[in-house]
Coordinates of C-alpha atoms in Angstrom, one line a residue:
Chain T
M21 CA -23.2 -18.3 23.5
N22 CA -23.1 -20.9 20.5
T23 CA -19.7 -22.6 20.5
F24 CA -18.7 -24.3 17.4
K25 CA -15.9 -26.5 16.8
V26 CA -13.6 -25.5 13.6
G27 CA -10.4 -27.5 11.8
I28 CA -7.7 -25.7 9.5
V29 CA -6.5 -27.0 6.3
G30 CA -3.3 -26.2 4.8
Y31 CA -0.7 -24.8 6.9
G32 CA 0.8 -21.4 4.9
N33 CA 0.1 -17.7 5.9
L34 CA -3.7 -18.0 5.8
G35 CA -3.9 -21.3 7.6
R36 CA -1.4 -19.6 10.4
G37 CA -3.4 -16.3 10.1
V38 CA -6.6 -18.4 10.9
E39 CA -4.9 -20.1 13.8
V40 CA -3.6 -16.8 15.3
G41 CA -7.1 -15.1 14.7
L42 CA -9.2 -17.9 16.5
K43 CA -7.4 -17.2 19.8
N44 CA -9.6 -13.6 19.2
T45 CA -12.8 -15.6 19.5
K46 CA -14.4 -17.7 22.2
D47 CA -17.1 -19.1 20.3
L48 CA -14.9 -20.9 18.0
E49 CA -12.4 -24.0 18.9
L50 CA -9.8 -25.1 16.9
V51 CA -9.7 -29.1 17.2
G52 CA -6.8 -29.4 14.7
I53 CA -4.9 -28.3 11.9
F54 CA -4.8 -30.8 8.9
S55 CA -1.8 -30.4 6.6
R56 CA -0.2 -32.8 3.6
R57 CA 2.9 -32.1 5.5
D58 CA 4.2 -34.6 8.2
P59 CA 2.6 -32.8 11.0
K60 CA 5.3 -33.1 13.6
Q61 CA 7.2 -30.7 11.0
L62 CA 4.7 -28.2 11.3
D63 CA 5.7 -25.3 13.8
T64 CA 2.7 -25.1 15.8
T65 CA 1.5 -25.8 19.4
S66 CA -2.0 -26.4 18.1
P67 CA -3.3 -30.1 17.7
A68 CA -1.8 -31.2 14.0
Y69 CA -3.0 -33.9 12.0
H70 CA -2.0 -35.4 8.5
I71 CA -5.1 -34.5 6.1
D72 CA -5.4 -38.4 5.6
E73 CA -6.7 -38.3 9.3
L74 CA -9.6 -35.5 8.6
D75 CA -12.0 -37.8 7.8
S76 CA -12.2 -39.4 11.1
F77 CA -12.7 -36.2 12.5
K78 CA -16.2 -36.0 10.5
D79 CA -18.5 -35.9 13.9
E80 CA -16.0 -33.7 15.7
I81 CA -15.5 -30.3 13.4
D82 CA -18.6 -28.1 12.7
V83 CA -16.5 -26.3 10.2
L84 CA -13.4 -26.4 8.0
L85 CA -11.4 -23.4 7.4
L86 CA -9.9 -24.1 3.7
C87 CA -6.6 -22.4 3.4
G88 CA -5.1 -23.7 0.5
G89 CA -4.4 -22.0 -2.6
S90 CA -6.7 -20.8 -5.2
Q91 CA -4.8 -22.1 -8.3
K92 CA -4.3 -25.9 -7.6
D93 CA -5.5 -26.5 -3.9
L94 CA -9.1 -25.1 -4.0
P95 CA -10.7 -26.3 -7.0
V96 CA -10.4 -30.1 -6.1
Q97 CA -10.2 -30.1 -2.5
A98 CA -13.1 -27.8 -1.8
P99 CA -15.7 -29.9 -3.4
Q100 CA -14.4 -33.4 -2.2
L101 CA -14.3 -31.8 1.3
A102 CA -17.8 -30.6 1.2
E103 CA -19.1 -33.9 0.9
N104 CA -18.1 -34.5 4.9
F105 CA -17.5 -31.5 6.4
N106 CA -19.0 -27.6 6.0
T107 CA -16.6 -25.5 4.8
V108 CA -15.6 -21.6 4.0
D109 CA -12.7 -21.2 1.5
T110 CA -11.3 -17.8 0.3
Y111 CA -11.0 -19.0 -3.4
D112 CA -9.8 -15.9 -5.2
N113 CA -10.0 -16.8 -9.2
H114 CA -12.6 -14.1 -9.9
N115 CA -13.1 -15.4 -13.4
E116 CA -13.9 -19.0 -12.5
I117 CA -15.9 -18.2 -9.1
P118 CA -19.2 -19.1 -11.1
T119 CA -17.8 -22.7 -11.5
H120 CA -16.7 -23.2 -8.3
F121 CA -19.9 -22.1 -6.7
E122 CA -21.7 -24.5 -9.2
K123 CA -19.3 -27.5 -8.3
L124 CA -19.9 -26.6 -4.4
D125 CA -23.3 -26.1 -4.6
K126 CA -24.0 -29.5 -6.1
V127 CA -21.8 -31.5 -3.5
A128 CA -23.3 -29.8 -0.8
K129 CA -26.8 -30.3 -1.5
E130 CA -26.2 -33.7 -2.2
N131 CA -24.8 -34.2 1.7
N132 CA -26.4 -32.1 3.2
T133 CA -23.6 -29.4 4.2
V134 CA -23.0 -25.4 3.8
A135 CA -20.0 -24.3 1.9
V136 CA -19.2 -20.6 1.7
L137 CA -16.8 -20.0 -1.1
S138 CA -14.7 -16.6 -1.8
T139 CA -14.6 -14.9 1.5
G140 CA -12.0 -12.4 2.5
W141 CA -11.4 -8.6 1.3
D142 CA -11.3 -9.0 -2.5
P143 CA -13.1 -11.3 -3.4
G144 CA -15.3 -10.8 0.3
L145 CA -15.8 -7.6 1.5
F146 CA -14.7 -5.5 -1.3
S147 CA -17.4 -7.3 -3.2
L148 CA -20.0 -6.8 -0.7
N149 CA -19.1 -3.3 -1.2
R150 CA -19.6 -2.8 -4.7
L151 CA -23.1 -4.9 -4.4
F152 CA -24.6 -2.5 -1.3
A153 CA -23.1 0.6 -3.1
E154 CA -24.6 -0.3 -6.7
A155 CA -27.9 -1.6 -4.7
I156 CA -28.3 2.2 -3.5
L157 CA -26.7 3.9 -5.9
P158 CA -28.2 2.6 -9.7
E159 CA -26.9 5.5 -11.4
G160 CA -23.3 5.8 -10.7
D161 CA -19.9 4.3 -11.4
T162 CA -18.0 2.2 -8.8
Y163 CA -13.7 2.1 -8.6
T164 CA -12.0 -0.2 -6.9
F165 CA -8.4 0.8 -6.0
W166 CA -5.9 -1.6 -4.5
G167 CA -3.3 -1.1 -2.3
P168 CA -1.0 0.2 -0.9
G169 CA 0.0 -3.4 -0.8
L170 CA 2.4 -6.3 -1.1
S171 CA 1.9 -7.8 -4.3
Q172 CA 3.3 -12.0 -4.4
G173 CA 2.6 -12.9 -8.2
H174 CA 4.6 -9.2 -9.0
S175 CA 7.2 -10.0 -5.8
D176 CA 7.6 -13.5 -7.5
A177 CA 7.9 -12.5 -11.2
V178 CA 10.6 -9.6 -10.3
R179 CA 12.7 -12.3 -8.0
R180 CA 12.8 -14.1 -11.6
V181 CA 14.9 -11.6 -13.3
E182 CA 18.0 -11.9 -13.4
G183 CA 20.8 -10.7 -11.5
V184 CA 17.8 -10.1 -8.5
K185 CA 18.7 -11.3 -5.5
Q186 CA 15.8 -10.0 -3.4
A187 CA 12.6 -8.6 -3.7
V188 CA 9.5 -7.0 -3.2
Q189 CA 6.6 -5.1 -5.0
Y190 CA 4.4 -2.6 -3.9
T191 CA 0.8 -1.7 -5.7
M192 CA 0.0 1.4 -5.0
P193 CA -3.1 3.3 -5.9
Q194 CA -2.8 6.6 -7.8
E195 CA -4.3 9.3 -4.9
K196 CA -4.8 11.9 -7.2
M197 CA -7.1 9.9 -8.3
V198 CA -8.5 8.5 -5.5
E199 CA -9.3 12.3 -4.2
D200 CA -10.7 13.3 -7.4
V201 CA -13.3 10.2 -7.1
K202 CA -14.3 11.1 -3.7
N203 CA -14.4 14.7 -4.7
K204 CA -17.0 14.0 -7.4
K205 CA -15.0 14.6 -9.8
K206 CA -15.0 12.7 -13.2
V207 CA -12.3 10.6 -13.9
D208 CA -10.7 8.5 -16.3
Y209 CA -10.1 5.2 -14.7
N210 CA -9.0 2.0 -15.9
K211 CA -6.5 -0.5 -13.8
L212 CA -3.0 0.5 -15.7
S213 CA -4.0 4.4 -14.9
A214 CA -5.3 4.1 -11.6
H215 CA -2.4 2.0 -10.0
K216 CA 1.1 2.7 -10.1
R217 CA 3.7 0.1 -9.0
V218 CA 6.6 0.1 -6.8
V219 CA 9.7 -2.0 -6.3
Y220 CA 12.3 -2.8 -3.8
V221 CA 15.4 -4.9 -5.2
V222 CA 18.3 -5.9 -3.7
L223 CA 20.9 -6.8 -6.6
E224 CA 23.3 -9.8 -6.8
E225 CA 26.8 -8.9 -6.6
Q226 CA 28.1 -7.4 -9.9
A227 CA 24.5 -7.2 -11.5
E228 CA 23.9 -4.0 -13.5
Q229 CA 21.2 -2.0 -11.9
D230 CA 20.2 -0.1 -15.3
K231 CA 19.7 -3.7 -16.9
V232 CA 17.7 -5.0 -13.7
K233 CA 15.3 -1.9 -14.1
E234 CA 14.6 -2.0 -17.9
A235 CA 14.2 -5.8 -17.6
I236 CA 11.6 -5.1 -14.7
I237 CA 9.6 -2.0 -16.3
T238 CA 9.3 -3.6 -19.6
M239 CA 7.7 -7.0 -18.4
P240 CA 4.8 -7.7 -20.3
D241 CA 1.6 -8.5 -18.3
Y242 CA 3.3 -7.5 -14.9
F243 CA 4.3 -4.1 -15.4
E244 CA 4.4 -2.7 -19.3
G245 CA 1.9 0.1 -19.4
Y246 CA 2.1 1.0 -15.3
E247 CA 4.1 3.6 -13.8
T248 CA 6.9 1.7 -12.3
E249 CA 9.4 3.1 -9.7
V250 CA 12.5 0.5 -9.0
H251 CA 14.5 1.1 -5.9
F252 CA 17.5 -0.7 -5.2
I253 CA 18.3 -1.5 -1.7
D254 CA 20.9 -3.5 0.6
E255 CA 20.0 -6.6 2.1
D256 CA 19.7 -5.3 5.8
T257 CA 16.8 -2.6 4.8
F258 CA 15.1 -5.2 3.2
A259 CA 15.1 -7.4 6.1
S260 CA 13.9 -4.7 8.4
E261 CA 11.9 -2.6 6.2
H262 CA 10.3 -5.1 3.2
T263 CA 9.1 -8.6 5.1
G264 CA 5.6 -7.6 6.0
M265 CA 2.5 -8.3 4.1
P266 CA 0.6 -5.1 4.6
H267 CA -2.6 -4.8 2.1
G268 CA -5.9 -2.8 1.5
G269 CA -7.4 -0.8 -1.0
T270 CA -10.5 1.1 -1.4
V271 CA -14.0 0.7 -3.1
L272 CA -15.7 4.2 -4.2
R273 CA -18.9 4.4 -5.7
Q274 CA -20.0 8.2 -7.2
G275 CA -24.0 7.8 -7.4
Q276 CA -26.7 10.3 -8.4
T277 CA -29.3 10.5 -6.2
S278 CA -30.8 12.9 -8.6
D279 CA -30.1 15.2 -11.4
K280 CA -27.5 17.5 -9.3
Q281 CA -26.9 15.6 -5.9
T282 CA -24.2 13.2 -5.6
S283 CA -23.3 10.8 -3.0
V284 CA -19.8 9.4 -2.5
Y285 CA -19.7 5.5 -1.1
Q286 CA -16.8 4.8 0.1
F287 CA -15.2 1.2 1.7
A288 CA -11.5 1.1 2.7
L289 CA -9.2 -1.5 4.5
D290 CA -5.7 -0.8 5.4
L291 CA -3.9 -4.1 6.6
D292 CA -0.7 -4.9 8.4
S293 CA -1.1 -8.5 7.3
N294 CA -3.3 -9.3 4.6
P295 CA -3.3 -12.7 5.2
E296 CA -4.3 -12.5 9.1
F297 CA -7.3 -10.3 8.1
T298 CA -8.0 -12.9 5.0
A299 CA -8.4 -15.4 8.0
A300 CA -10.1 -12.8 10.5
V301 CA -13.0 -12.9 7.4
A302 CA -12.8 -16.4 6.7
I303 CA -13.5 -16.8 10.2
A304 CA -16.6 -14.9 11.0
Y305 CA -18.1 -16.7 7.7
A306 CA -16.7 -20.1 9.4
R307 CA -19.4 -18.9 12.3
A308 CA -22.2 -18.1 9.5
A309 CA -21.3 -21.5 7.6
A310 CA -22.2 -23.3 11.0
K311 CA -25.2 -21.6 11.7
L312 CA -26.5 -21.9 8.8
A313 CA -25.8 -25.8 8.6
R314 CA -27.5 -25.8 12.4
E315 CA -30.7 -24.6 10.7
K316 CA -30.3 -26.8 7.6
V317 CA -30.0 -24.0 4.9
F318 CA -27.8 -26.1 3.0
G319 CA -25.5 -25.6 -0.2
A320 CA -23.0 -23.0 -1.7
K321 CA -23.2 -19.5 -0.1
T322 CA -21.6 -16.4 -1.0
V323 CA -20.9 -13.2 1.1
F324 CA -24.2 -12.4 -1.0
D325 CA -26.1 -14.9 0.6
I326 CA -25.7 -14.7 4.4
A327 CA -27.4 -12.1 6.1
P328 CA -24.9 -10.0 8.1
G329 CA -26.0 -10.9 11.7
Y330 CA -24.8 -14.4 11.2
L331 CA -21.1 -13.1 11.5
S332 CA -21.8 -12.0 15.0
P333 CA -21.3 -14.2 18.0
K334 CA -23.8 -11.9 19.8
D335 CA -27.6 -13.1 19.5
P336 CA -29.9 -10.9 17.3
A337 CA -31.7 -8.9 20.0
D338 CA -27.9 -7.9 21.5
L339 CA -27.2 -6.9 18.1
R340 CA -30.2 -4.4 17.6
R341 CA -29.4 -3.0 21.2
E342 CA -25.9 -2.5 20.5
L343 CA -25.1 -1.9 16.9
L344 CA -28.2 -1.1 15.2
Chain X
M18 CA -36.2 -9.2 -13.8
N19 CA -38.9 -9.2 -11.1
T20 CA -40.8 -6.2 -10.6
F21 CA -42.5 -5.2 -7.5
K22 CA -45.3 -2.1 -6.7
V23 CA -44.4 0.0 -4.2
G24 CA -46.4 3.1 -2.3
I25 CA -45.0 5.8 -0.4
V26 CA -46.5 6.9 2.6
G27 CA -45.8 10.4 3.8
Y28 CA -44.6 13.6 1.7
G29 CA -42.1 15.4 3.4
N30 CA -38.3 15.7 2.1
L31 CA -37.9 12.0 2.7
G32 CA -41.2 10.8 0.9
R33 CA -39.9 13.2 -2.1
G34 CA -36.3 11.3 -1.8
V35 CA -38.4 8.0 -2.6
E36 CA -40.1 9.5 -5.3
V37 CA -37.0 10.9 -7.0
G38 CA -35.2 7.6 -6.4
L39 CA -37.8 5.1 -7.8
K40 CA -36.7 7.0 -11.0
N41 CA -33.9 4.9 -10.9
T42 CA -35.1 1.7 -11.0
K43 CA -36.7 -0.5 -13.7
D44 CA -37.7 -3.4 -11.3
L45 CA -40.0 -1.0 -8.8
E46 CA -43.5 1.1 -10.1
L47 CA -44.8 3.9 -8.0
V48 CA -48.3 3.1 -7.8
G49 CA -49.2 6.4 -5.5
I50 CA -48.2 8.9 -2.4
F51 CA -50.4 8.5 0.3
S52 CA -50.6 11.6 2.7
R53 CA -52.8 13.1 5.8
R54 CA -53.1 16.3 3.5
D55 CA -55.4 16.9 0.6
P56 CA -53.6 14.9 -2.4
K57 CA -54.8 17.9 -5.0
Q58 CA -52.3 20.2 -2.5
L59 CA -49.1 17.6 -3.2
D60 CA -46.6 19.5 -5.3
T61 CA -45.9 16.1 -7.4
T62 CA -47.0 14.6 -11.1
S63 CA -47.2 11.1 -9.2
P64 CA -50.6 9.5 -8.4
A65 CA -51.7 11.0 -5.0
Y66 CA -54.0 9.9 -2.5
H67 CA -55.2 10.1 0.9
I68 CA -53.8 8.0 3.3
D69 CA -57.8 7.2 4.5
E70 CA -57.9 5.4 0.9
L71 CA -54.7 3.2 1.4
D72 CA -56.4 -0.2 2.5
S73 CA -57.8 -0.3 -1.2
F74 CA -54.7 -0.7 -2.3
K75 CA -53.9 -3.8 -0.1
D76 CA -54.0 -6.3 -3.1
E77 CA -52.0 -3.5 -5.5
I78 CA -49.2 -2.5 -3.3
D79 CA -46.0 -5.1 -2.9
V80 CA -44.5 -2.7 -0.2
L81 CA -45.2 0.4 1.4
L82 CA -42.2 2.7 1.6
L83 CA -42.9 4.6 5.4
C84 CA -41.7 7.8 5.1
G85 CA -43.0 9.8 8.1
G86 CA -41.3 11.2 11.1
S87 CA -39.7 8.8 14.3
Q88 CA -41.2 10.2 16.9
K89 CA -44.4 10.9 16.4
D90 CA -45.7 9.0 13.1
L91 CA -43.8 5.8 12.8
P92 CA -44.1 4.3 16.4
V93 CA -48.0 4.2 15.3
Q94 CA -48.5 4.2 11.4
A95 CA -45.7 1.0 11.2
P96 CA -47.3 -1.5 13.4
Q97 CA -50.9 -0.7 11.9
L98 CA -49.7 -0.7 8.2
A99 CA -47.8 -3.6 8.9
E100 CA -51.3 -5.7 9.3
N101 CA -51.9 -5.1 5.8
F102 CA -48.9 -4.4 4.1
N103 CA -45.0 -5.2 4.1
T104 CA -43.2 -2.3 5.0
V105 CA -40.0 -0.3 5.2
D106 CA -38.9 2.4 7.8
T107 CA -36.7 4.7 8.5
Y108 CA -36.9 4.7 12.3
D109 CA -33.7 6.4 13.8
N110 CA -34.7 6.1 17.3
H111 CA -31.6 4.4 18.4
N112 CA -32.9 3.5 21.7
E113 CA -36.2 2.4 21.1
I114 CA -35.4 0.1 18.3
P115 CA -35.6 -2.9 20.2
T116 CA -39.2 -1.7 21.2
H117 CA -40.3 -1.0 17.7
F118 CA -39.0 -4.3 16.6
E119 CA -40.9 -6.4 19.0
K120 CA -44.0 -4.5 18.2
L121 CA -43.6 -4.7 14.2
D122 CA -42.8 -8.2 14.8
K123 CA -45.3 -9.5 16.7
V124 CA -47.9 -7.8 14.0
A125 CA -45.9 -9.0 11.0
K126 CA -46.1 -12.4 12.0
E127 CA -49.7 -12.5 12.9
N128 CA -50.6 -11.2 9.4
N129 CA -48.0 -12.7 7.0
T130 CA -46.2 -9.4 6.1
V131 CA -42.7 -8.2 6.2
A132 CA -41.6 -5.2 8.0
V133 CA -38.0 -3.5 7.6
L134 CA -37.4 -1.3 10.3
S135 CA -34.6 1.1 10.5
T136 CA -33.0 1.4 7.1
G137 CA -31.0 4.7 6.1
W138 CA -27.5 5.3 6.8
D139 CA -27.6 5.4 10.7
P140 CA -29.2 3.6 11.8
G141 CA -28.6 1.3 8.3
L142 CA -25.4 1.2 6.4
F143 CA -23.4 2.7 10.0
S144 CA -24.9 -0.2 12.1
L145 CA -24.1 -2.8 9.0
N146 CA -20.5 -1.5 9.0
R147 CA -20.1 -1.7 12.9
L148 CA -21.7 -5.4 13.1
F149 CA -19.2 -6.2 10.2
A150 CA -16.1 -4.6 11.5
E151 CA -16.9 -6.0 15.0
A152 CA -17.7 -9.4 13.6
I153 CA -14.4 -9.7 11.8
L154 CA -12.3 -7.7 14.0
P155 CA -13.1 -9.1 17.5
E156 CA -10.3 -7.1 19.4
G157 CA -10.2 -3.4 18.7
D158 CA -12.5 -0.5 18.8
T159 CA -14.9 1.5 16.7
Y160 CA -15.2 5.1 16.0
T161 CA -18.2 6.5 14.7
F162 CA -17.7 10.1 12.9
W163 CA -20.9 12.2 11.8
G164 CA -20.4 15.0 9.1
P165 CA -19.7 17.1 7.9
G166 CA -23.6 17.6 7.4
L167 CA -26.5 19.5 8.4
S168 CA -28.1 18.6 11.6
Q169 CA -32.1 19.3 11.6
G170 CA -32.4 19.3 15.2
H171 CA -29.3 21.7 16.2
S172 CA -30.4 24.3 13.6
D173 CA -34.2 24.2 15.0
A174 CA -32.5 25.0 18.1
V175 CA -30.4 28.1 17.1
R176 CA -33.7 29.6 14.8
R177 CA -35.4 29.8 18.5
V178 CA -32.8 32.3 19.8
E179 CA -34.4 35.5 20.2
G180 CA -32.5 37.7 17.2
V181 CA -32.0 34.9 15.0
K182 CA -33.8 35.1 11.5
Q183 CA -32.2 32.1 9.8
A184 CA -29.7 29.9 10.6
V185 CA -28.2 26.6 10.0
Q186 CA -26.0 24.3 11.8
Y187 CA -23.3 21.6 10.3
T188 CA -22.1 18.8 12.7
M189 CA -18.1 18.7 11.8
P190 CA -15.8 15.8 12.7
Q191 CA -12.5 16.7 13.9
E192 CA -10.5 16.0 11.0
K193 CA -7.4 15.5 13.2
M194 CA -8.8 12.5 15.0
V195 CA -10.2 10.9 12.0
E196 CA -6.8 10.8 10.8
D197 CA -5.1 9.5 13.8
V198 CA -7.8 6.8 14.0
K199 CA -6.9 6.4 10.3
N200 CA -3.0 6.1 10.7
K201 CA -3.2 3.8 13.9
K202 CA -2.8 5.9 16.6
K203 CA -5.0 5.7 20.0
V204 CA -7.5 8.4 20.2
D205 CA -9.7 9.6 23.5
Y206 CA -12.7 9.6 21.5
N207 CA -15.8 11.0 23.3
K208 CA -18.8 12.4 21.2
L209 CA -17.9 16.0 22.4
S210 CA -14.5 15.8 21.6
A211 CA -14.5 14.0 18.3
H212 CA -17.0 16.7 16.8
K213 CA -17.5 20.6 16.2
R214 CA -20.4 22.4 15.5
V215 CA -20.3 25.3 13.2
V216 CA -23.2 27.7 13.1
Y217 CA -24.3 30.3 10.0
V218 CA -26.9 33.2 11.4
V219 CA -28.9 35.7 9.5
L220 CA -29.5 38.3 12.2
E221 CA -32.8 40.2 13.2
E222 CA -32.3 43.9 11.9
Q223 CA -31.0 45.5 15.5
A224 CA -29.9 42.2 17.0
E225 CA -26.5 42.3 18.7
Q226 CA -24.0 39.5 17.4
D227 CA -22.5 39.3 21.0
K228 CA -25.6 38.3 22.6
V229 CA -26.8 35.8 20.0
K230 CA -23.5 34.1 19.8
E231 CA -23.2 34.1 23.7
A232 CA -27.1 32.8 23.5
I233 CA -26.0 29.6 21.0
I234 CA -22.4 28.3 22.0
T235 CA -23.3 28.5 26.3
M236 CA -27.2 26.7 24.9
P237 CA -27.4 23.2 27.4
D238 CA -27.5 19.8 25.6
Y239 CA -27.2 21.2 22.1
F240 CA -23.7 23.2 21.8
E241 CA -22.5 23.7 25.5
G242 CA -19.2 21.4 25.5
Y243 CA -18.8 21.5 22.2
E244 CA -16.2 23.5 20.0
T245 CA -18.8 25.9 18.4
E246 CA -18.3 28.4 15.5
V247 CA -20.7 31.1 14.9
H248 CA -20.7 33.1 11.7
F249 CA -22.8 35.6 10.6
I250 CA -23.9 36.0 7.1
D251 CA -26.2 38.2 5.1
E252 CA -29.4 36.6 3.7
D253 CA -28.2 36.4 0.1
T254 CA -25.4 34.3 1.1
F255 CA -27.9 32.1 3.0
A256 CA -29.8 31.4 0.5
S257 CA -27.2 30.7 -2.1
E258 CA -24.9 28.7 0.3
H259 CA -27.1 26.9 2.7
T260 CA -30.2 25.5 1.9
G261 CA -28.9 21.9 1.0
M262 CA -29.0 19.4 3.4
P263 CA -25.9 17.6 2.7
H264 CA -24.5 15.0 5.3
G265 CA -22.1 12.1 5.4
G266 CA -19.9 10.5 8.1
T267 CA -17.9 7.6 8.8
V268 CA -17.3 4.5 10.9
L269 CA -14.0 3.2 11.1
R270 CA -12.3 0.4 13.9
Q271 CA -8.9 -0.1 14.6
G272 CA -8.8 -3.9 15.1
Q273 CA -5.7 -6.0 16.0
T274 CA -5.7 -9.4 14.2
S275 CA -2.5 -10.3 16.2
D276 CA -0.3 -8.7 18.9
K277 CA 1.6 -6.6 16.7
Q278 CA -0.8 -6.4 13.2
T279 CA -3.6 -3.9 13.1
S280 CA -6.5 -3.5 10.3
V281 CA -8.2 -0.4 10.0
Y282 CA -11.8 -1.1 8.8
Q283 CA -13.0 2.5 7.2
F284 CA -16.7 3.2 5.4
A285 CA -17.5 6.5 4.8
L286 CA -20.4 8.7 3.1
D287 CA -20.5 11.9 1.8
L288 CA -24.3 12.8 0.4
D289 CA -25.1 16.2 -1.2
S290 CA -28.7 15.1 -0.2
N291 CA -29.2 13.3 3.0
P292 CA -33.1 12.8 2.4
E293 CA -32.3 11.9 -1.0
F294 CA -29.6 9.0 0.3
T295 CA -31.4 7.5 3.0
A296 CA -34.4 7.0 0.6
A297 CA -32.2 5.4 -1.9
V298 CA -31.0 3.0 1.0
A299 CA -35.2 2.4 1.7
I300 CA -35.8 1.8 -1.7
A301 CA -33.2 -1.2 -1.7
Y302 CA -34.7 -2.5 1.6
A303 CA -38.1 -2.2 0.0
R304 CA -36.7 -4.5 -2.8
A305 CA -35.6 -7.1 -0.3
A306 CA -38.8 -7.0 1.7
A307 CA -41.0 -7.9 -1.7
K308 CA -38.6 -10.9 -2.2
L309 CA -38.8 -11.9 1.2
A310 CA -42.7 -11.8 1.4
R311 CA -42.6 -13.9 -1.8
E312 CA -40.5 -16.1 0.0
K313 CA -42.7 -16.4 3.1
V314 CA -40.3 -15.1 5.4
F315 CA -42.6 -13.0 7.5
G316 CA -41.8 -11.2 10.4
A317 CA -39.9 -7.7 11.4
K318 CA -36.3 -7.6 9.8
T319 CA -33.3 -5.4 10.4
V320 CA -30.4 -4.7 8.2
F321 CA -28.5 -7.3 10.2
D322 CA -31.4 -10.0 8.9
I323 CA -31.3 -9.5 5.0
A324 CA -28.5 -11.1 3.0
P325 CA -26.9 -8.4 1.0
G326 CA -27.9 -10.2 -2.4
Y327 CA -31.9 -9.0 -1.7
L328 CA -30.9 -5.4 -2.3
S329 CA -30.2 -6.1 -5.7
P330 CA -32.1 -6.4 -8.8
K331 CA -29.6 -8.8 -10.6
D332 CA -30.6 -12.0 -9.8
P333 CA -27.9 -14.4 -7.8
A334 CA -25.6 -15.8 -10.8
D335 CA -25.3 -12.5 -12.4
L336 CA -24.0 -11.1 -8.7
R337 CA -21.4 -13.7 -8.5
R338 CA -20.1 -13.2 -12.2
E339 CA -20.4 -9.5 -12.4
L340 CA -19.6 -8.2 -8.6
L341 CA -17.8 -11.0 -6.6

């Protein structure tokens, strides 16, 4: 088995997910965690360094897993780090992916590195399944349903409402519509009609339920237009039931192979921990990045550009024998 | 858009599936159907030729879709045709895939051709999902459930029972076990306990139901050890309800991303027409074979070796913008 050395850049939920995920891999060895914070203050037993020390590890690290945020960190950090390192990121700003790709591709080709972008599950595995489904069933429609899952952005928005002490928002697919797609029925899908939003709120003392509820369900961009449920709970219930980070979803395509013959293609994920699973996908693509770099296939790569066998630690003959 | 020219070798259910599937593709043009039978006797409006004429099409065909059987046709035909053509097959004898690969790889590399083997859905898409799921979730268990779907081999076996006029056999997954896996419960999976067999029989006049049923449910290798239901129906019901070729199934993996966090990875297909969907997968891989040949990436390839983007007629920038 090949072994590769990896580093983690950024130590939030995703970085911790990569750290724990690497315990499940025999072929990837963690060299260190690199953070903008004082490394002594990171709550970890892994080797930790300040990010300014990263360049001195250039010859010791095969791939860096970039665990910063898509809004501010990755657009700046990823192209810089791709000058000296092979990288994998989970950049998830769908509209900006083409720009991110172009920037990374230029840097990676100039510096003979591999930069894998937008791994994870959406973008990532969901994208892959949208591609497979459409390529195999050119006549048809693809539907993506997100959840049940915790939405960080919507939870943050609720927490900003006056009178809210703690809050969490779950995105739920409309199960009836999911079933209809699976059962080959026609559906009238749009993001709003296909999902509902379920909010759990712990109120500040003296806050008024009705006012808080109204402020939430009418919030433009976030809740307006969606079916929204608001549940008021106490702090103990919140602490015991709503501190996980579950997520998941389903990609479905109804396709006609001929006039009267329909196929339903389905891919679904049900994740107790969104950041740990996202990290697990990034880890598999880090392995792929290391193999591609060894083969001198430089440049930016997405999940569309990488043959699936590269994700596995097994060699091709074993894969054919065991999994084909 | 690139366009490629393709030929079909063999005109059974799969060959007809490829013919109808090509009507959904703008970039693949059918040059001809090649059969061992007299081409005038094929029930088709497409150009049809005797297989002996195939070599004269060497410069006119980018890829051949091999639609013969895995038992007798493909082991002989595929290596022969790979001398002069890029090929795609749906070879599905799992145990013999490594041998089939080695034979094809030798011929294809000697002759600068591309030979894609074992496409379809199992092997094929199910294999791909077993690989993705295991690579991403190294700690866990993968389960494959087949059906609901028509099994040709088991239907044939029932038809050989004395007193049976017509018969069809459906393989059904044990839904309770499928649900348990999805719900992150432990299951005691083996192929027998995970499936049941449902048989519909039209009796010959004067045949005895009890005797026929007993002969079916005790048949070694096919039914013995399985939960088997036998339903006796009349010929009209058979003709109206049991002449399709539906199939499908589910690949599931329960994986632990850390001690207490489980992910469930699910891929499922529900196919009105097994041969048409199998053909649709082979067509997408024919496109990939043509692109690989143009890039001079010669040799035998499985679904593990081919980057997903090759399956799509869209160019990489469009894929990133539209599907990532």
